[in-house]
mmCIF file of C-alpha atoms in Angstrom:
data_model
loop_
_atom_site.group_PDB
_atom_site.id
_atom_site.type_symbol
_atom_site.label_atom_id
_atom_site.label_comp_id
_atom_site.label_asym_id
_atom_site.label_seq_id
_atom_site.Cartn_x
_atom_site.Cartn_y
_atom_site.Cartn_z
ATOM 1 C CA MET J 71 10.134 -17.131 -12.228
ATOM 2 C CA THR J 72 7.012 -15.198 -12.513
ATOM 3 C CA GLN J 73 6.008 -11.860 -14.369
ATOM 4 C CA ALA J 74 5.739 -9.575 -11.429
ATOM 5 C CA GLU J 75 8.952 -11.477 -10.170
ATOM 6 C CA GLN J 76 10.992 -10.495 -13.211
ATOM 7 C CA ARG J 77 10.111 -6.957 -13.347
ATOM 8 C CA ARG J 78 10.676 -6.606 -9.731
ATOM 9 C CA ALA J 79 13.961 -8.468 -9.552
ATOM 10 C CA GLY J 80 17.407 -6.986 -9.082
ATOM 11 C CA THR J 81 16.040 -3.067 -8.859
ATOM 12 C CA ARG J 82 13.013 -3.219 -7.303
ATOM 13 C CA THR J 83 14.014 -5.118 -3.805
ATOM 14 C CA GLY J 84 15.541 -1.804 -1.982
ATOM 15 C CA ALA J 85 13.581 0.446 -0.309
ATOM 16 C CA ALA J 86 10.526 -1.741 -0.601
ATOM 17 C CA GLY J 87 11.619 -5.053 0.297
ATOM 18 C CA PRO J 88 11.602 -6.748 3.537
ATOM 19 C CA ARG J 89 12.488 -4.072 5.698
ATOM 20 C CA PRO J 90 11.569 -5.587 9.441
ATOM 21 C CA ALA J 91 8.888 -3.581 10.681
ATOM 22 C CA GLY J 92 8.617 -1.770 14.100
ATOM 23 C CA PRO J 93 10.211 0.735 16.740
ATOM 24 C CA HIS J 94 12.574 -2.077 17.334
ATOM 25 C CA ARG J 95 14.139 -2.727 13.720
ATOM 26 C CA GLY J 96 14.925 0.328 12.655
ATOM 27 C CA VAL J 97 12.026 1.430 10.358
ATOM 28 C CA ASP J 98 12.031 5.275 9.787
ATOM 29 C CA THR J 99 9.071 6.473 10.990
ATOM 30 C CA ARG J 100 9.445 9.734 9.978
ATOM 31 C CA GLU J 101 6.794 11.515 7.787
ATOM 32 C CA ARG J 102 7.354 10.412 3.610
ATOM 33 C CA ARG J 103 5.849 12.560 0.938
ATOM 34 C CA SER J 104 5.725 11.543 -2.815
ATOM 35 C CA PRO J 105 7.392 13.725 -4.861
ATOM 36 C CA ILE J 106 4.324 14.491 -7.092
ATOM 37 C CA ALA J 107 5.059 17.951 -8.084
ATOM 38 C CA THR J 108 7.405 21.485 -6.564
ATOM 39 C CA ASP J 109 6.558 24.339 -6.216
ATOM 40 C CA THR J 110 8.929 27.561 -7.761
ATOM 41 C CA ASP J 111 11.013 27.597 -4.586
ATOM 42 C CA GLY J 112 11.564 23.824 -4.885
ATOM 43 C CA GLY J 113 8.983 22.856 -1.840
ATOM 44 C CA PRO J 114 6.751 20.731 -2.529
ATOM 45 C CA ALA J 115 3.272 21.531 -3.935
ATOM 46 C CA ARG J 116 0.434 19.863 -3.046
ATOM 47 C CA LEU J 117 -2.494 18.965 -5.155
ATOM 48 C CA SER J 118 -5.920 19.836 -4.234
ATOM 49 C CA GLY J 119 -8.101 16.548 -3.682
ATOM 50 C CA ASP J 120 -10.918 18.582 -5.779
ATOM 51 C CA GLU J 121 -8.678 18.359 -8.544
ATOM 52 C CA ALA J 122 -8.893 14.578 -8.717
ATOM 53 C CA ALA J 123 -12.724 14.816 -7.746
ATOM 54 C CA VAL J 124 -12.997 16.675 -10.669
ATOM 55 C CA ILE J 125 -11.078 14.128 -12.874
ATOM 56 C CA LEU J 126 -12.783 11.530 -11.574
ATOM 57 C CA GLU J 127 -16.269 12.585 -12.221
ATOM 58 C CA ARG J 128 -15.392 13.741 -15.912
ATOM 59 C CA SER J 129 -13.948 9.971 -16.392
ATOM 60 C CA ARG J 130 -16.551 8.705 -15.373
ATOM 61 C CA ALA J 131 -19.192 10.599 -16.974
ATOM 62 C CA SER J 132 -17.302 10.568 -20.446
ATOM 63 C CA VAL J 133 -16.804 6.270 -19.235
ATOM 64 C CA ASP J 134 -20.099 5.602 -18.193
ATOM 65 C CA PRO J 135 -22.182 5.532 -21.845
ATOM 66 C CA GLU J 136 -19.782 3.152 -23.349
ATOM 67 C CA LEU J 137 -19.577 0.907 -20.462
ATOM 68 C CA ARG J 138 -23.614 1.186 -20.189
ATOM 69 C CA ALA J 139 -24.120 0.051 -23.932
ATOM 70 C CA ALA J 140 -21.809 -2.692 -23.172
ATOM 71 C CA VAL J 141 -23.586 -4.239 -20.303
ATOM 72 C CA GLU J 142 -26.932 -3.814 -22.128
ATOM 73 C CA SER J 143 -25.448 -6.083 -24.557
ATOM 74 C CA LEU J 144 -25.477 -9.232 -22.257
ATOM 75 C CA PRO J 145 -28.077 -11.792 -22.016
ATOM 76 C CA ARG J 146 -30.342 -10.770 -19.571
ATOM 77 C CA SER J 147 -29.484 -13.222 -16.920
ATOM 78 C CA MET J 148 -25.551 -11.547 -16.741
ATOM 79 C CA ARG J 149 -27.063 -8.305 -17.316
ATOM 80 C CA ARG J 150 -29.181 -8.144 -14.184
ATOM 81 C CA VAL J 151 -26.137 -9.117 -12.321
ATOM 82 C CA ALA J 152 -23.837 -6.404 -13.511
ATOM 83 C CA ARG J 153 -26.263 -3.863 -13.164
ATOM 84 C CA TYR J 154 -26.777 -4.348 -9.676
ATOM 85 C CA HIS J 155 -22.837 -4.644 -8.961
ATOM 86 C CA PHE J 156 -21.851 -1.272 -10.914
ATOM 87 C CA GLY J 157 -24.783 0.028 -8.724
ATOM 88 C CA TRP J 158 -27.242 0.960 -11.156
ATOM 89 C CA GLU J 159 -30.029 -1.168 -9.859
ATOM 90 C CA HIS J 160 -31.588 -2.920 -7.155
ATOM 91 C CA ALA J 161 -31.635 -6.322 -6.574
ATOM 92 C CA ASP J 162 -35.222 -6.418 -7.589
ATOM 93 C CA GLY J 163 -34.286 -4.349 -11.102
ATOM 94 C CA THR J 164 -35.462 -1.089 -10.010
ATOM 95 C CA PRO J 165 -33.357 1.684 -11.100
ATOM 96 C CA ALA J 166 -30.446 2.826 -8.055
ATOM 97 C CA ALA J 167 -28.296 5.969 -8.263
ATOM 98 C CA GLY J 168 -25.472 3.475 -6.145
ATOM 99 C CA ASN J 169 -21.964 3.988 -5.967
ATOM 100 C CA ALA J 170 -20.262 2.608 -9.650
ATOM 101 C CA GLY J 171 -16.650 2.580 -7.837
ATOM 102 C CA LYS J 172 -14.109 5.665 -7.708
ATOM 103 C CA ALA J 173 -13.165 5.405 -11.530
ATOM 104 C CA ILE J 174 -9.560 5.880 -10.969
ATOM 105 C CA ARG J 175 -8.621 2.842 -13.599
ATOM 106 C CA PRO J 176 -10.047 4.707 -16.434
ATOM 107 C CA ALA J 177 -9.192 8.113 -15.060
ATOM 108 C CA LEU J 178 -5.848 6.706 -15.486
ATOM 109 C CA VAL J 179 -6.368 5.351 -19.371
ATOM 110 C CA LEU J 180 -7.849 9.565 -20.114
ATOM 111 C CA ALA J 181 -5.337 11.205 -17.649
ATOM 112 C CA ALA J 182 -2.583 9.220 -19.745
ATOM 113 C CA ALA J 183 -4.139 9.676 -23.503
ATOM 114 C CA ALA J 184 -4.256 13.755 -22.837
ATOM 115 C CA ALA J 185 -0.305 13.652 -21.260
ATOM 116 C CA LEU J 186 0.928 12.288 -23.831
ATOM 117 C CA GLY J 187 -1.073 13.049 -27.200
ATOM 118 C CA GLY J 188 -3.898 15.879 -25.980
ATOM 119 C CA PRO J 189 -7.693 16.082 -26.125
ATOM 120 C CA ALA J 190 -7.951 13.769 -29.374
ATOM 121 C CA ALA J 191 -6.266 11.346 -27.867
ATOM 122 C CA GLN J 192 -8.376 11.172 -24.837
ATOM 123 C CA ALA J 193 -11.266 11.275 -26.657
ATOM 124 C CA SER J 194 -10.370 8.399 -28.706
ATOM 125 C CA ALA J 195 -9.144 6.640 -25.125
ATOM 126 C CA VAL J 196 -12.632 6.443 -24.247
ATOM 127 C CA ARG J 197 -13.380 3.058 -25.375
ATOM 128 C CA ALA J 198 -10.300 1.628 -23.787
ATOM 129 C CA ALA J 199 -11.087 3.340 -20.569
ATOM 130 C CA ALA J 200 -14.380 1.484 -20.611
ATOM 131 C CA ALA J 201 -12.779 -1.871 -21.587
ATOM 132 C CA VAL J 202 -10.076 -1.643 -18.486
ATOM 133 C CA GLU J 203 -13.333 -0.511 -16.320
ATOM 134 C CA LEU J 204 -14.982 -4.219 -17.224
ATOM 135 C CA VAL J 205 -11.614 -5.830 -16.331
ATOM 136 C CA HIS J 206 -11.431 -4.120 -13.119
ATOM 137 C CA ASN J 207 -15.373 -5.041 -11.929
ATOM 138 C CA PHE J 208 -14.619 -8.753 -13.733
ATOM 139 C CA THR J 209 -12.073 -8.656 -11.080
ATOM 140 C CA LEU J 210 -13.984 -7.736 -8.414
ATOM 141 C CA LEU J 211 -17.251 -10.186 -8.885
ATOM 142 C CA HIS J 212 -14.338 -13.212 -8.697
ATOM 143 C CA ASP J 213 -12.574 -11.973 -5.765
ATOM 144 C CA ASP J 214 -15.666 -11.866 -3.681
ATOM 145 C CA VAL J 215 -16.704 -14.842 -4.427
ATOM 146 C CA MET J 216 -13.344 -16.409 -3.766
ATOM 147 C CA ASP J 217 -13.057 -13.919 -0.563
ATOM 148 C CA ARG J 218 -16.997 -14.503 0.256
ATOM 149 C CA ASP J 219 -16.662 -11.171 0.678
ATOM 150 C CA THR J 220 -20.487 -10.006 1.956
ATOM 151 C CA THR J 221 -20.046 -6.840 1.578
ATOM 152 C CA ARG J 222 -19.226 -4.187 -1.716
ATOM 153 C CA ARG J 223 -19.911 -0.036 -1.807
ATOM 154 C CA HIS J 224 -22.026 -0.103 0.759
ATOM 155 C CA ARG J 225 -24.263 -3.100 -0.540
ATOM 156 C CA PRO J 226 -24.602 -6.648 -0.467
ATOM 157 C CA THR J 227 -22.099 -8.329 -2.788
ATOM 158 C CA ALA J 228 -23.475 -9.690 -6.396
ATOM 159 C CA TRP J 229 -22.782 -13.317 -5.060
ATOM 160 C CA THR J 230 -25.005 -13.142 -1.657
ATOM 161 C CA VAL J 231 -28.076 -11.356 -4.004
ATOM 162 C CA PHE J 232 -27.589 -13.595 -7.020
ATOM 163 C CA GLY J 233 -25.554 -16.899 -6.003
ATOM 164 C CA ASP J 234 -21.751 -18.038 -6.580
ATOM 165 C CA THR J 235 -22.454 -19.369 -10.138
ATOM 166 C CA ASP J 236 -24.285 -16.018 -11.248
ATOM 167 C CA ALA J 237 -21.945 -13.701 -10.135
ATOM 168 C CA ILE J 238 -18.659 -15.776 -11.627
ATOM 169 C CA LEU J 239 -20.664 -15.941 -15.180
ATOM 170 C CA ALA J 240 -21.325 -12.163 -15.295
ATOM 171 C CA GLY J 241 -17.905 -11.340 -14.851
ATOM 172 C CA ASP J 242 -16.581 -14.246 -16.653
ATOM 173 C CA ALA J 243 -19.453 -12.086 -19.661
ATOM 174 C CA LEU J 244 -17.610 -8.735 -18.474
ATOM 175 C CA GLN J 245 -14.354 -9.918 -19.276
ATOM 176 C CA ALA J 246 -15.173 -10.985 -22.802
ATOM 177 C CA LEU J 247 -17.123 -7.511 -23.084
ATOM 178 C CA ALA J 248 -13.877 -5.975 -22.454
ATOM 179 C CA LEU J 249 -12.019 -7.464 -25.101
ATOM 180 C CA ARG J 250 -14.620 -7.442 -27.561
ATOM 181 C CA LEU J 251 -14.647 -3.908 -27.062
ATOM 182 C CA LEU J 252 -11.008 -3.576 -28.388
ATOM 183 C CA ALA J 253 -11.141 -5.718 -30.732
ATOM 184 C CA GLU J 254 -14.311 -3.848 -32.358
ATOM 185 C CA ASP J 255 -12.052 -0.224 -31.863
ATOM 186 C CA PRO J 256 -10.883 1.129 -35.626
ATOM 187 C CA HIS J 257 -7.890 3.024 -33.723
ATOM 188 C CA PRO J 258 -5.107 1.944 -34.846
ATOM 189 C CA ALA J 259 -3.709 0.688 -31.293
ATOM 190 C CA ALA J 260 -6.416 -1.321 -30.735
ATOM 191 C CA ALA J 261 -5.181 -4.114 -31.440
ATOM 192 C CA ALA J 262 -1.791 -3.924 -29.174
ATOM 193 C CA ALA J 263 -4.122 -2.464 -26.447
ATOM 194 C CA ALA J 264 -5.849 -5.719 -26.854
ATOM 195 C CA ALA J 265 -3.265 -7.808 -26.516
ATOM 196 C CA ARG J 266 -1.897 -5.784 -23.537
ATOM 197 C CA LEU J 267 -5.331 -5.966 -22.084
ATOM 198 C CA ALA J 268 -5.509 -9.916 -22.253
ATOM 199 C CA ALA J 269 -1.490 -10.148 -20.946
ATOM 200 C CA CYS J 270 -2.940 -8.532 -17.766
ATOM 201 C CA VAL J 271 -5.849 -10.192 -17.100
ATOM 202 C CA VAL J 272 -3.498 -13.177 -17.195
ATOM 203 C CA GLU J 273 -1.125 -11.517 -14.567
ATOM 204 C CA LEU J 274 -4.216 -10.761 -12.447
ATOM 205 C CA CYS J 275 -5.560 -14.185 -12.171
ATOM 206 C CA GLU J 276 -1.421 -15.052 -11.150
ATOM 207 C CA GLY J 277 -1.760 -12.697 -8.566
ATOM 208 C CA GLN J 278 -5.026 -13.816 -7.595
ATOM 209 C CA HIS J 279 -3.995 -17.636 -7.558
ATOM 210 C CA ALA J 280 -0.890 -16.342 -5.229
ATOM 211 C CA ASP J 281 -3.115 -14.476 -3.047
ATOM 212 C CA THR J 282 -5.440 -17.061 -2.275
ATOM 213 C CA ALA J 283 -2.714 -19.760 -1.836
ATOM 214 C CA LEU J 284 -0.920 -17.513 0.833
ATOM 215 C CA GLU J 285 -4.161 -17.598 2.787
ATOM 216 C CA ARG J 286 -3.801 -20.730 3.542
ATOM 217 C CA ARG J 287 -0.443 -20.973 4.509
ATOM 218 C CA ASP J 288 1.041 -20.540 8.463
ATOM 219 C CA PRO J 289 0.990 -16.991 8.819
ATOM 220 C CA ALA J 290 5.054 -17.571 9.917
ATOM 221 C CA GLU J 291 5.793 -18.638 6.947
ATOM 222 C CA VAL J 292 4.582 -16.029 4.613
ATOM 223 C CA ALA J 293 8.103 -13.714 3.566
ATOM 224 C CA LEU J 294 7.106 -9.734 2.815
ATOM 225 C CA ASP J 295 8.908 -9.569 -0.136
ATOM 226 C CA GLU J 296 6.384 -12.439 -1.917
ATOM 227 C CA VAL J 297 3.074 -10.298 -1.042
ATOM 228 C CA LEU J 298 4.782 -7.529 -2.189
ATOM 229 C CA VAL J 299 5.263 -9.578 -5.482
ATOM 230 C CA MET J 300 1.645 -10.536 -5.115
ATOM 231 C CA ALA J 301 0.755 -7.310 -4.892
ATOM 232 C CA GLU J 302 2.094 -5.829 -7.878
ATOM 233 C CA ALA J 303 0.737 -8.595 -9.766
ATOM 234 C CA LYS J 304 -2.806 -8.418 -8.437
ATOM 235 C CA THR J 305 -3.291 -4.658 -8.352
ATOM 236 C CA GLY J 306 0.000 -3.024 -9.880
ATOM 237 C CA ALA J 307 -0.600 -4.858 -13.049
ATOM 238 C CA LEU J 308 -3.784 -3.406 -14.338
ATOM 239 C CA LEU J 309 -3.187 0.082 -12.955
ATOM 240 C CA GLY J 310 -0.052 -0.442 -15.256
ATOM 241 C CA CYS J 311 -2.010 -1.312 -18.119
ATOM 242 C CA ALA J 312 -4.156 1.229 -17.604
ATOM 243 C CA CYS J 313 -1.872 3.775 -17.998
ATOM 244 C CA ALA J 314 0.130 1.804 -20.678
ATOM 245 C CA LEU J 315 -3.636 1.962 -23.023
ATOM 246 C CA GLY J 316 -3.419 5.278 -22.806
ATOM 247 C CA ALA J 317 0.010 6.053 -24.068
ATOM 248 C CA LEU J 318 -0.874 3.401 -27.070
ATOM 249 C CA TYR J 319 -4.023 5.301 -27.857
ATOM 250 C CA ALA J 320 -1.520 8.786 -27.641
ATOM 251 C CA GLY J 321 0.963 7.151 -30.168
ATOM 252 C CA ALA J 322 3.726 7.001 -27.796
ATOM 253 C CA PRO J 323 6.856 5.344 -28.868
ATOM 254 C CA ALA J 324 7.664 1.977 -26.692
ATOM 255 C CA GLU J 325 9.839 3.575 -24.578
ATOM 256 C CA ASP J 326 6.993 6.079 -23.122
ATOM 257 C CA VAL J 327 4.565 2.964 -23.012
ATOM 258 C CA GLU J 328 6.418 1.229 -20.974
ATOM 259 C CA ALA J 329 7.642 3.909 -18.459
ATOM 260 C CA MET J 330 3.630 4.519 -18.504
ATOM 261 C CA ASP J 331 3.336 0.794 -17.479
ATOM 262 C CA ALA J 332 6.000 1.034 -14.886
ATOM 263 C CA PHE J 333 4.664 4.339 -13.312
ATOM 264 C CA GLY J 334 0.884 2.715 -13.034
ATOM 265 C CA ARG J 335 2.949 -0.369 -11.576
ATOM 266 C CA GLU J 336 4.662 1.697 -8.609
ATOM 267 C CA ALA J 337 0.925 3.737 -8.228
ATOM 268 C CA GLY J 338 -0.946 0.599 -7.851
ATOM 269 C CA LEU J 339 1.534 -1.218 -5.267
ATOM 270 C CA ALA J 340 1.351 2.080 -2.927
ATOM 271 C CA PHE J 341 -2.957 1.907 -3.655
ATOM 272 C CA GLN J 342 -2.795 -1.442 -2.555
ATOM 273 C CA LEU J 343 -0.598 -0.647 0.281
ATOM 274 C CA ILE J 344 -3.191 2.270 1.594
ATOM 275 C CA ASP J 345 -5.841 -0.011 0.555
ATOM 276 C CA ASP J 346 -4.589 -2.790 3.007
ATOM 277 C CA VAL J 347 -4.279 0.268 6.007
ATOM 278 C CA ILE J 348 -8.313 1.228 4.985
ATOM 279 C CA GLY J 349 -8.868 -2.655 5.019
ATOM 280 C CA ILE J 350 -7.495 -2.097 8.978
ATOM 281 C CA TRP J 351 -8.499 0.876 10.312
ATOM 282 C CA GLY J 352 -10.737 2.395 8.000
ATOM 283 C CA ASP J 353 -13.917 3.591 9.044
ATOM 284 C CA PRO J 354 -16.581 1.693 7.248
ATOM 285 C CA SER J 355 -18.931 4.449 6.787
ATOM 286 C CA ARG J 356 -16.484 5.248 4.461
ATOM 287 C CA THR J 357 -15.051 2.099 2.979
ATOM 288 C CA GLY J 358 -18.657 0.593 3.146
ATOM 289 C CA LYS J 359 -17.303 -2.657 4.665
ATOM 290 C CA PRO J 360 -17.429 -4.052 8.609
ATOM 291 C CA ALA J 361 -14.193 -2.900 10.548
ATOM 292 C CA GLY J 362 -11.553 -4.756 10.574
ATOM 293 C CA ALA J 363 -12.739 -7.063 7.961
ATOM 294 C CA ASP J 364 -9.090 -8.088 6.789
ATOM 295 C CA LEU J 365 -8.232 -8.848 10.715
ATOM 296 C CA ALA J 366 -11.427 -11.261 11.045
ATOM 297 C CA ALA J 367 -10.803 -12.623 7.988
ATOM 298 C CA ARG J 368 -7.005 -13.249 9.193
ATOM 299 C CA LYS J 369 -5.645 -12.049 5.448
ATOM 300 C CA LYS J 370 -2.004 -11.622 5.278
ATOM 301 C CA SER J 371 -2.112 -8.026 3.864
ATOM 302 C CA LEU J 372 0.752 -6.236 3.794
ATOM 303 C CA PRO J 373 0.456 -4.603 7.096
ATOM 304 C CA VAL J 374 -0.264 -7.637 9.253
ATOM 305 C CA VAL J 375 2.554 -9.700 7.357
ATOM 306 C CA ALA J 376 5.524 -7.146 7.981
ATOM 307 C CA ALA J 377 4.256 -6.564 11.480
ATOM 308 C CA LEU J 378 4.818 -10.289 11.533
ATOM 309 C CA ALA J 379 8.002 -9.317 10.385
ATOM 310 C CA SER J 380 9.086 -7.240 12.756
ATOM 311 C CA GLY J 381 10.581 -9.262 15.929
ATOM 312 C CA THR J 382 8.824 -7.293 17.701
ATOM 313 C CA PRO J 383 7.088 -8.951 21.204
ATOM 314 C CA ALA J 384 3.514 -7.532 19.558
ATOM 315 C CA ALA J 385 4.583 -9.606 16.333
ATOM 316 C CA ALA J 386 4.613 -12.536 19.001
ATOM 317 C CA GLU J 387 1.311 -11.566 19.845
ATOM 318 C CA LEU J 388 -0.098 -11.061 16.276
ATOM 319 C CA ALA J 389 1.277 -14.707 15.032
ATOM 320 C CA GLU J 390 -0.853 -15.982 18.144
ATOM 321 C CA LEU J 391 -3.636 -14.307 17.235
ATOM 322 C CA TYR J 392 -3.430 -14.978 13.660
ATOM 323 C CA ALA J 393 -2.997 -18.912 14.513
ATOM 324 C CA VAL J 394 -6.547 -19.597 15.369
ATOM 325 C CA PRO J 395 -10.045 -18.490 13.284
ATOM 326 C CA TYR J 396 -11.563 -15.658 13.751
ATOM 327 C CA ASP J 397 -14.196 -16.248 16.611
ATOM 328 C CA GLY J 398 -16.848 -12.951 16.725
ATOM 329 C CA GLY J 399 -14.912 -11.389 19.309
ATOM 330 C CA ASP J 400 -13.201 -8.297 19.806
ATOM 331 C CA LEU J 401 -10.936 -7.347 17.153
ATOM 332 C CA GLU J 402 -9.013 -4.438 18.958
ATOM 333 C CA PRO J 403 -6.096 -6.581 20.375
ATOM 334 C CA THR J 404 -5.236 -7.815 17.029
ATOM 335 C CA LEU J 405 -5.454 -4.179 15.517
ATOM 336 C CA LEU J 406 -3.598 -3.043 18.426
ATOM 337 C CA ALA J 407 -0.885 -5.679 17.784
ATOM 338 C CA VAL J 408 -0.342 -4.630 14.111
ATOM 339 C CA GLU J 409 -0.006 -1.201 15.003
ATOM 340 C CA ARG J 410 2.563 -1.837 18.304
ATOM 341 C CA ALA J 411 4.655 -3.961 15.807
ATOM 342 C CA GLY J 412 4.600 -1.117 13.462
ATOM 343 C CA GLY J 413 2.795 -2.407 10.215
ATOM 344 C CA ARG J 414 0.319 0.603 9.885
ATOM 345 C CA GLU J 415 3.935 2.951 10.247
ATOM 346 C CA TRP J 416 5.764 0.598 7.580
ATOM 347 C CA ALA J 417 2.585 0.251 5.219
ATOM 348 C CA GLN J 418 2.532 3.880 4.884
ATOM 349 C CA ALA J 419 6.207 4.860 4.700
ATOM 350 C CA GLN J 420 6.488 1.667 1.812
ATOM 351 C CA ALA J 421 3.347 3.828 0.246
ATOM 352 C CA ALA J 422 5.301 6.876 -0.240
ATOM 353 C CA ASP J 423 8.530 5.100 -1.065
ATOM 354 C CA HIS J 424 6.690 3.668 -4.141
ATOM 355 C CA MET J 425 4.808 6.962 -5.317
ATOM 356 C CA ALA J 426 8.506 8.160 -5.199
ATOM 357 C CA ARG J 427 9.454 5.512 -7.732
ATOM 358 C CA ALA J 428 6.106 6.069 -10.225
ATOM 359 C CA MET J 429 7.304 9.178 -10.125
ATOM 360 C CA GLN J 430 10.493 8.442 -11.442
ATOM 361 C CA GLU J 431 9.197 6.525 -13.952
ATOM 362 C CA LEU J 432 6.331 9.224 -15.018
ATOM 363 C CA SER J 433 9.158 11.549 -15.697
ATOM 364 C CA ARG J 434 10.463 9.244 -18.080
ATOM 365 C CA ALA J 435 7.859 9.831 -20.512
ATOM 366 C CA ILE J 436 6.667 13.108 -19.377
ATOM 367 C CA PRO J 437 9.611 15.123 -18.267
ATOM 368 C CA GLN J 438 7.453 18.319 -17.608
ATOM 369 C CA PRO J 439 5.407 17.982 -14.442
ATOM 370 C CA GLU J 440 3.022 20.447 -15.641
ATOM 371 C CA ALA J 441 1.613 18.543 -18.855
ATOM 372 C CA ALA J 442 0.935 15.042 -16.567
ATOM 373 C CA GLY J 443 -1.173 17.610 -14.573
ATOM 374 C CA GLY J 444 -4.068 14.795 -14.301
ATOM 375 C CA LEU J 445 -1.852 11.490 -13.600
ATOM 376 C CA LEU J 446 -0.146 13.743 -10.940
ATOM 377 C CA ALA J 447 -3.424 14.542 -9.332
ATOM 378 C CA LEU J 448 -4.744 10.597 -9.309
ATOM 379 C CA ALA J 449 -1.659 9.743 -7.789
ATOM 380 C CA GLU J 450 -1.738 11.757 -4.889
ATOM 381 C CA PHE J 451 -5.475 10.864 -4.367
ATOM 382 C CA VAL J 452 -4.315 7.054 -4.106
ATOM 383 C CA THR J 453 -1.453 7.855 -1.652
ATOM 384 C CA ARG J 454 -4.526 10.528 0.361
ATOM 385 C CA ARG J 455 -7.422 8.553 0.054
ATOM 386 C CA THR J 456 -9.667 7.449 3.160
ATOM 387 C CA ALA J 457 -12.028 4.807 1.585
#
């Protein structure tokens, strides 16, 4: 049994398990909201999207100097690829003011440290936050090569510009930089953080291996529960690690560190579910990727697998469409088949369910919601984003 399967065994298969999707198989299509916060009268309180935007901007401002300094230490051949990937330079080496991503993971490190240890702990965790962001971008560089994705953040992916070899080596270098940052950090939590991050990288590789293996299998042979396990390893693991590192740098006890890891993992599954929805129905002007890219690649994303498992006529239609490679034609029939089979509704409902679980885990470490404002705002952002 894999690490992700062990964590999910027994207690996490309920609402997140392979329930049939679609209107004919009992899916509850009512709106579900994650209990992120409550008003004084007990009703749901909506956190402002502006709050998350401010947190992400501040996190980027805090982490970027550490990130840039780390990248500058690379040999020139890998440094130019990394600078391009982060959006700091154009392919010809001239400066660019590009998009380096949302920085959700380093923001989680800093927010977790602040929630459990205050401003001093947050300030001490900047290097750990940069390490997490380096690992995240190592995975992006490698994923783009393996998936043959040609666009990321509204520009050509690094491998299409510099070639597979340079992109892979730059990714390897970013991973090494991440561990070096922690190895050189004098903070007392650095050793434990480095060990945890290294274990997370192994789990990320496990998740990516499972993902690529699933893509080679017939759609009818892929079970929904195994895709959820893969998603936890590939996406939830790093968000959980980010929250756990923040807790470590705050000097939190072991049980709080584990609760924060569980919070991040559940939030990560919600993130992946929404990401899969965006991968099918997202606006290219916001996502930076072609419309329907996941459908064209015949990816077995969570909405697609849920739709295939629904037992509806639309599921049979989708299975026929997915049985043959995309020929460059109209993707609308495939998109409509996923939607009619309940894939979109299922994914959105599951995202809310996992965020509810995330809140339960968070309350173990931080019982008072007002003390976890930054984490709550980021969790809200994860399930309400459109790109």
